[in-house]
């Protein structure tokens, strides 16, 4: 796969087709990032949670709302793209690697991946 990078200063892309958005090399990660940036403006409290290292519930698997008995779970890299936008960071994801983040609120460790088999379970 590939390393996907986009600066926080780059404007949102406009008028893309569904195929251009979801089937290019980034597999929609840039779109998820752009949604995160927009969400930060619409929901500043949610952005504050993300900046504090919390993993709030978003549109993809990976958010942690409350303490879990099992302190580990799987999430989608799409979540990380949206989360980075929400935090006001540059989009910076290597799709060939998994990302592990521990939620600062719940102490649940989430492994984010593009592996659909892992995400199904």
JSON list of C-alpha atoms in Angstrom, two decimals:
[
{"chain": "A", "resi": 1, "resn": "UNK", "atom": "CA", "xyz": [0.00, 0.00, 0.00]},
{"chain": "A", "resi": 2, "resn": "UNK", "atom": "CA", "xyz": [1.11, 3.58, 0.41]},
{"chain": "A", "resi": 3, "resn": "UNK", "atom": "CA", "xyz": [1.87, 6.43, 2.73]},
{"chain": "A", "resi": 4, "resn": "UNK", "atom": "CA", "xyz": [-0.95, 8.98, 2.58]},
{"chain": "A", "resi": 5, "resn": "UNK", "atom": "CA", "xyz": [-0.07, 12.55, 3.54]},
{"chain": "A", "resi": 6, "resn": "UNK", "atom": "CA", "xyz": [-2.06, 15.78, 3.28]},
{"chain": "A", "resi": 7, "resn": "UNK", "atom": "CA", "xyz": [-1.27, 19.09, 4.98]},
{"chain": "A", "resi": 8, "resn": "UNK", "atom": "CA", "xyz": [-3.87, 20.61, 7.28]},
{"chain": "A", "resi": 9, "resn": "UNK", "atom": "CA", "xyz": [-3.57, 23.80, 5.20]},
{"chain": "A", "resi": 10, "resn": "UNK", "atom": "CA", "xyz": [-4.74, 22.15, 1.97]},
{"chain": "A", "resi": 11, "resn": "UNK", "atom": "CA", "xyz": [-8.34, 22.99, 1.06]},
{"chain": "A", "resi": 12, "resn": "UNK", "atom": "CA", "xyz": [-11.09, 20.40, 0.83]},
{"chain": "A", "resi": 13, "resn": "UNK", "atom": "CA", "xyz": [-11.34, 18.80, -2.58]},
{"chain": "A", "resi": 14, "resn": "UNK", "atom": "CA", "xyz": [-14.57, 19.55, -4.46]},
{"chain": "A", "resi": 15, "resn": "UNK", "atom": "CA", "xyz": [-16.70, 17.78, -7.07]},
{"chain": "A", "resi": 16, "resn": "UNK", "atom": "CA", "xyz": [-15.02, 14.38, -6.93]},
{"chain": "A", "resi": 17, "resn": "UNK", "atom": "CA", "xyz": [-16.88, 11.36, -8.24]},
{"chain": "A", "resi": 18, "resn": "UNK", "atom": "CA", "xyz": [-17.55, 8.39, -5.99]},
{"chain": "A", "resi": 19, "resn": "UNK", "atom": "CA", "xyz": [-14.77, 6.47, -7.75]},
{"chain": "A", "resi": 20, "resn": "UNK", "atom": "CA", "xyz": [-12.29, 9.32, -7.35]},
{"chain": "A", "resi": 21, "resn": "UNK", "atom": "CA", "xyz": [-13.14, 9.57, -3.65]},
{"chain": "A", "resi": 22, "resn": "UNK", "atom": "CA", "xyz": [-13.15, 5.90, -2.65]},
{"chain": "A", "resi": 23, "resn": "UNK", "atom": "CA", "xyz": [-11.20, 3.89, -5.27]},
{"chain": "A", "resi": 24, "resn": "UNK", "atom": "CA", "xyz": [-7.97, 5.85, -5.63]},
{"chain": "A", "resi": 25, "resn": "UNK", "atom": "CA", "xyz": [-4.77, 4.82, -3.85]},
{"chain": "A", "resi": 26, "resn": "UNK", "atom": "CA", "xyz": [-5.86, 6.51, -0.59]},
{"chain": "A", "resi": 27, "resn": "UNK", "atom": "CA", "xyz": [-9.09, 4.39, -0.43]},
{"chain": "A", "resi": 28, "resn": "UNK", "atom": "CA", "xyz": [-11.10, 7.33, 0.91]},
{"chain": "A", "resi": 29, "resn": "UNK", "atom": "CA", "xyz": [-8.71, 8.26, 3.71]},
{"chain": "A", "resi": 30, "resn": "UNK", "atom": "CA", "xyz": [-8.37, 11.82, 2.40]},
{"chain": "A", "resi": 31, "resn": "UNK", "atom": "CA", "xyz": [-12.18, 12.17, 2.35]},
{"chain": "A", "resi": 32, "resn": "UNK", "atom": "CA", "xyz": [-12.38, 10.87, 5.93]},
{"chain": "A", "resi": 33, "resn": "UNK", "atom": "CA", "xyz": [-9.71, 13.40, 6.88]},
{"chain": "A", "resi": 34, "resn": "UNK", "atom": "CA", "xyz": [-11.67, 16.22, 5.25]},
{"chain": "A", "resi": 35, "resn": "UNK", "atom": "CA", "xyz": [-14.81, 15.13, 7.12]},
{"chain": "A", "resi": 36, "resn": "UNK", "atom": "CA", "xyz": [-12.81, 15.24, 10.37]},
{"chain": "A", "resi": 37, "resn": "UNK", "atom": "CA", "xyz": [-11.66, 18.80, 9.63]},
{"chain": "A", "resi": 38, "resn": "UNK", "atom": "CA", "xyz": [-15.26, 19.87, 8.99]},
{"chain": "A", "resi": 39, "resn": "UNK", "atom": "CA", "xyz": [-16.45, 18.08, 12.10]},
{"chain": "A", "resi": 40, "resn": "UNK", "atom": "CA", "xyz": [-13.92, 20.01, 14.19]},
{"chain": "A", "resi": 41, "resn": "UNK", "atom": "CA", "xyz": [-15.61, 23.26, 13.14]},
{"chain": "A", "resi": 42, "resn": "UNK", "atom": "CA", "xyz": [-19.15, 21.94, 13.71]},
{"chain": "A", "resi": 43, "resn": "UNK", "atom": "CA", "xyz": [-18.43, 20.15, 16.99]},
{"chain": "A", "resi": 44, "resn": "UNK", "atom": "CA", "xyz": [-15.57, 21.86, 18.86]},
{"chain": "A", "resi": 45, "resn": "UNK", "atom": "CA", "xyz": [-16.14, 19.79, 22.03]},
{"chain": "A", "resi": 46, "resn": "UNK", "atom": "CA", "xyz": [-15.59, 16.61, 20.03]},
{"chain": "A", "resi": 47, "resn": "UNK", "atom": "CA", "xyz": [-12.39, 18.11, 18.61]},
{"chain": "A", "resi": 48, "resn": "UNK", "atom": "CA", "xyz": [-11.24, 18.95, 22.15]},
{"chain": "A", "resi": 49, "resn": "UNK", "atom": "CA", "xyz": [-11.76, 15.32, 23.19]},
{"chain": "A", "resi": 50, "resn": "UNK", "atom": "CA", "xyz": [-9.67, 14.13, 20.24]},
{"chain": "A", "resi": 51, "resn": "UNK", "atom": "CA", "xyz": [-6.91, 16.64, 21.01]},
{"chain": "A", "resi": 52, "resn": "UNK", "atom": "CA", "xyz": [-6.81, 15.29, 24.60]},
{"chain": "A", "resi": 53, "resn": "UNK", "atom": "CA", "xyz": [-6.08, 11.83, 23.21]},
{"chain": "A", "resi": 54, "resn": "UNK", "atom": "CA", "xyz": [-9.57, 10.44, 23.60]},
{"chain": "A", "resi": 55, "resn": "UNK", "atom": "CA", "xyz": [-10.99, 8.17, 20.91]},
{"chain": "A", "resi": 56, "resn": "UNK", "atom": "CA", "xyz": [-14.59, 9.39, 20.66]},
{"chain": "A", "resi": 57, "resn": "UNK", "atom": "CA", "xyz": [-17.24, 7.52, 18.71]},
{"chain": "A", "resi": 58, "resn": "UNK", "atom": "CA", "xyz": [-17.04, 8.56, 15.04]},
{"chain": "A", "resi": 59, "resn": "UNK", "atom": "CA", "xyz": [-18.35, 7.06, 11.79]},
{"chain": "A", "resi": 60, "resn": "UNK", "atom": "CA", "xyz": [-15.85, 4.18, 11.69]},
{"chain": "A", "resi": 61, "resn": "UNK", "atom": "CA", "xyz": [-14.90, 1.38, 14.02]},
{"chain": "A", "resi": 62, "resn": "UNK", "atom": "CA", "xyz": [-12.32, 2.51, 16.57]},
{"chain": "A", "resi": 63, "resn": "UNK", "atom": "CA", "xyz": [-13.96, 4.86, 19.03]},
{"chain": "A", "resi": 64, "resn": "UNK", "atom": "CA", "xyz": [-14.23, 3.91, 22.70]},
{"chain": "A", "resi": 65, "resn": "UNK", "atom": "CA", "xyz": [-17.18, 5.34, 24.60]},
{"chain": "A", "resi": 66, "resn": "UNK", "atom": "CA", "xyz": [-16.69, 3.67, 27.98]},
{"chain": "A", "resi": 67, "resn": "UNK", "atom": "CA", "xyz": [-14.36, 1.34, 29.83]},
{"chain": "A", "resi": 68, "resn": "UNK", "atom": "CA", "xyz": [-14.39, -2.18, 28.42]},
{"chain": "A", "resi": 69, "resn": "UNK", "atom": "CA", "xyz": [-13.65, -5.42, 30.22]},
{"chain": "A", "resi": 70, "resn": "UNK", "atom": "CA", "xyz": [-11.30, -6.30, 27.40]},
{"chain": "A", "resi": 71, "resn": "UNK", "atom": "CA", "xyz": [-8.75, -3.47, 27.17]},
{"chain": "A", "resi": 72, "resn": "UNK", "atom": "CA", "xyz": [-7.98, -4.01, 23.47]},
{"chain": "A", "resi": 73, "resn": "UNK", "atom": "CA", "xyz": [-10.00, -3.64, 20.29]},
{"chain": "A", "resi": 74, "resn": "UNK", "atom": "CA", "xyz": [-9.61, -3.25, 16.52]},
{"chain": "A", "resi": 75, "resn": "UNK", "atom": "CA", "xyz": [-10.39, -0.10, 14.56]},
{"chain": "A", "resi": 76, "resn": "UNK", "atom": "CA", "xyz": [-10.22, 1.12, 10.96]},
{"chain": "A", "resi": 77, "resn": "UNK", "atom": "CA", "xyz": [-7.51, 3.40, 9.60]},
{"chain": "A", "resi": 78, "resn": "UNK", "atom": "CA", "xyz": [-10.43, 5.45, 8.23]},
{"chain": "A", "resi": 79, "resn": "UNK", "atom": "CA", "xyz": [-11.11, 6.36, 11.86]},
{"chain": "A", "resi": 80, "resn": "UNK", "atom": "CA", "xyz": [-7.51, 7.59, 12.29]},
{"chain": "A", "resi": 81, "resn": "UNK", "atom": "CA", "xyz": [-7.81, 9.76, 9.17]},
{"chain": "A", "resi": 82, "resn": "UNK", "atom": "CA", "xyz": [-10.98, 11.38, 10.54]},
{"chain": "A", "resi": 83, "resn": "UNK", "atom": "CA", "xyz": [-9.42, 11.68, 14.02]},
{"chain": "A", "resi": 84, "resn": "UNK", "atom": "CA", "xyz": [-6.32, 13.43, 12.65]},
{"chain": "A", "resi": 85, "resn": "UNK", "atom": "CA", "xyz": [-8.54, 15.96, 10.85]},
{"chain": "A", "resi": 86, "resn": "UNK", "atom": "CA", "xyz": [-10.60, 16.44, 14.01]},
{"chain": "A", "resi": 87, "resn": "UNK", "atom": "CA", "xyz": [-7.40, 17.12, 15.97]},
{"chain": "A", "resi": 88, "resn": "UNK", "atom": "CA", "xyz": [-6.19, 19.70, 13.42]},
{"chain": "A", "resi": 89, "resn": "UNK", "atom": "CA", "xyz": [-3.17, 17.61, 12.42]},
{"chain": "A", "resi": 90, "resn": "UNK", "atom": "CA", "xyz": [-1.80, 16.78, 9.00]},
{"chain": "A", "resi": 91, "resn": "UNK", "atom": "CA", "xyz": [-3.09, 13.52, 7.53]},
{"chain": "A", "resi": 92, "resn": "UNK", "atom": "CA", "xyz": [-0.19, 11.11, 7.89]},
{"chain": "A", "resi": 93, "resn": "UNK", "atom": "CA", "xyz": [-0.96, 7.40, 7.52]},
{"chain": "A", "resi": 94, "resn": "UNK", "atom": "CA", "xyz": [1.08, 4.51, 6.18]},
{"chain": "A", "resi": 95, "resn": "UNK", "atom": "CA", "xyz": [-1.59, 2.08, 4.98]},
{"chain": "A", "resi": 96, "resn": "UNK", "atom": "CA", "xyz": [0.84, -0.83, 5.07]},
{"chain": "A", "resi": 97, "resn": "UNK", "atom": "CA", "xyz": [1.19, -0.51, 8.86]},
{"chain": "A", "resi": 98, "resn": "UNK", "atom": "CA", "xyz": [-1.15, -0.76, 11.79]},
{"chain": "A", "resi": 99, "resn": "UNK", "atom": "CA", "xyz": [-1.43, 2.13, 14.24]},
{"chain": "A", "resi": 100, "resn": "UNK", "atom": "CA", "xyz": [-1.88, 1.49, 17.96]},
{"chain": "A", "resi": 101, "resn": "UNK", "atom": "CA", "xyz": [-3.36, 4.22, 20.17]},
{"chain": "A", "resi": 102, "resn": "UNK", "atom": "CA", "xyz": [-4.49, 3.98, 23.77]},
{"chain": "A", "resi": 103, "resn": "UNK", "atom": "CA", "xyz": [-7.53, 6.12, 24.57]},
{"chain": "A", "resi": 104, "resn": "UNK", "atom": "CA", "xyz": [-6.61, 8.66, 27.24]},
{"chain": "A", "resi": 105, "resn": "UNK", "atom": "CA", "xyz": [-10.10, 8.48, 28.78]},
{"chain": "A", "resi": 106, "resn": "UNK", "atom": "CA", "xyz": [-10.74, 4.72, 28.91]},
{"chain": "A", "resi": 107, "resn": "UNK", "atom": "CA", "xyz": [-7.21, 3.31, 28.71]},
{"chain": "A", "resi": 108, "resn": "UNK", "atom": "CA", "xyz": [-8.41, 0.91, 25.97]},
{"chain": "A", "resi": 109, "resn": "UNK", "atom": "CA", "xyz": [-5.71, 0.10, 23.40]},
{"chain": "A", "resi": 110, "resn": "UNK", "atom": "CA", "xyz": [-7.02, 0.23, 19.83]},
{"chain": "A", "resi": 111, "resn": "UNK", "atom": "CA", "xyz": [-5.14, -1.26, 16.89]},
{"chain": "A", "resi": 112, "resn": "UNK", "atom": "CA", "xyz": [-6.16, 0.48, 13.67]},
{"chain": "A", "resi": 113, "resn": "UNK", "atom": "CA", "xyz": [-5.81, -1.43, 10.41]},
{"chain": "A", "resi": 114, "resn": "UNK", "atom": "CA", "xyz": [-6.91, -1.65, 6.77]},
{"chain": "A", "resi": 115, "resn": "UNK", "atom": "CA", "xyz": [-7.17, -5.44, 7.09]},
{"chain": "A", "resi": 116, "resn": "UNK", "atom": "CA", "xyz": [-10.85, -6.21, 6.48]},
{"chain": "A", "resi": 117, "resn": "UNK", "atom": "CA", "xyz": [-10.54, -9.69, 8.00]},
{"chain": "A", "resi": 118, "resn": "UNK", "atom": "CA", "xyz": [-9.43, -8.21, 11.32]},
{"chain": "A", "resi": 119, "resn": "UNK", "atom": "CA", "xyz": [-12.13, -5.55, 11.17]},
{"chain": "A", "resi": 120, "resn": "UNK", "atom": "CA", "xyz": [-14.87, -8.15, 10.63]},
{"chain": "A", "resi": 121, "resn": "UNK", "atom": "CA", "xyz": [-14.19, -9.89, 13.94]}
]
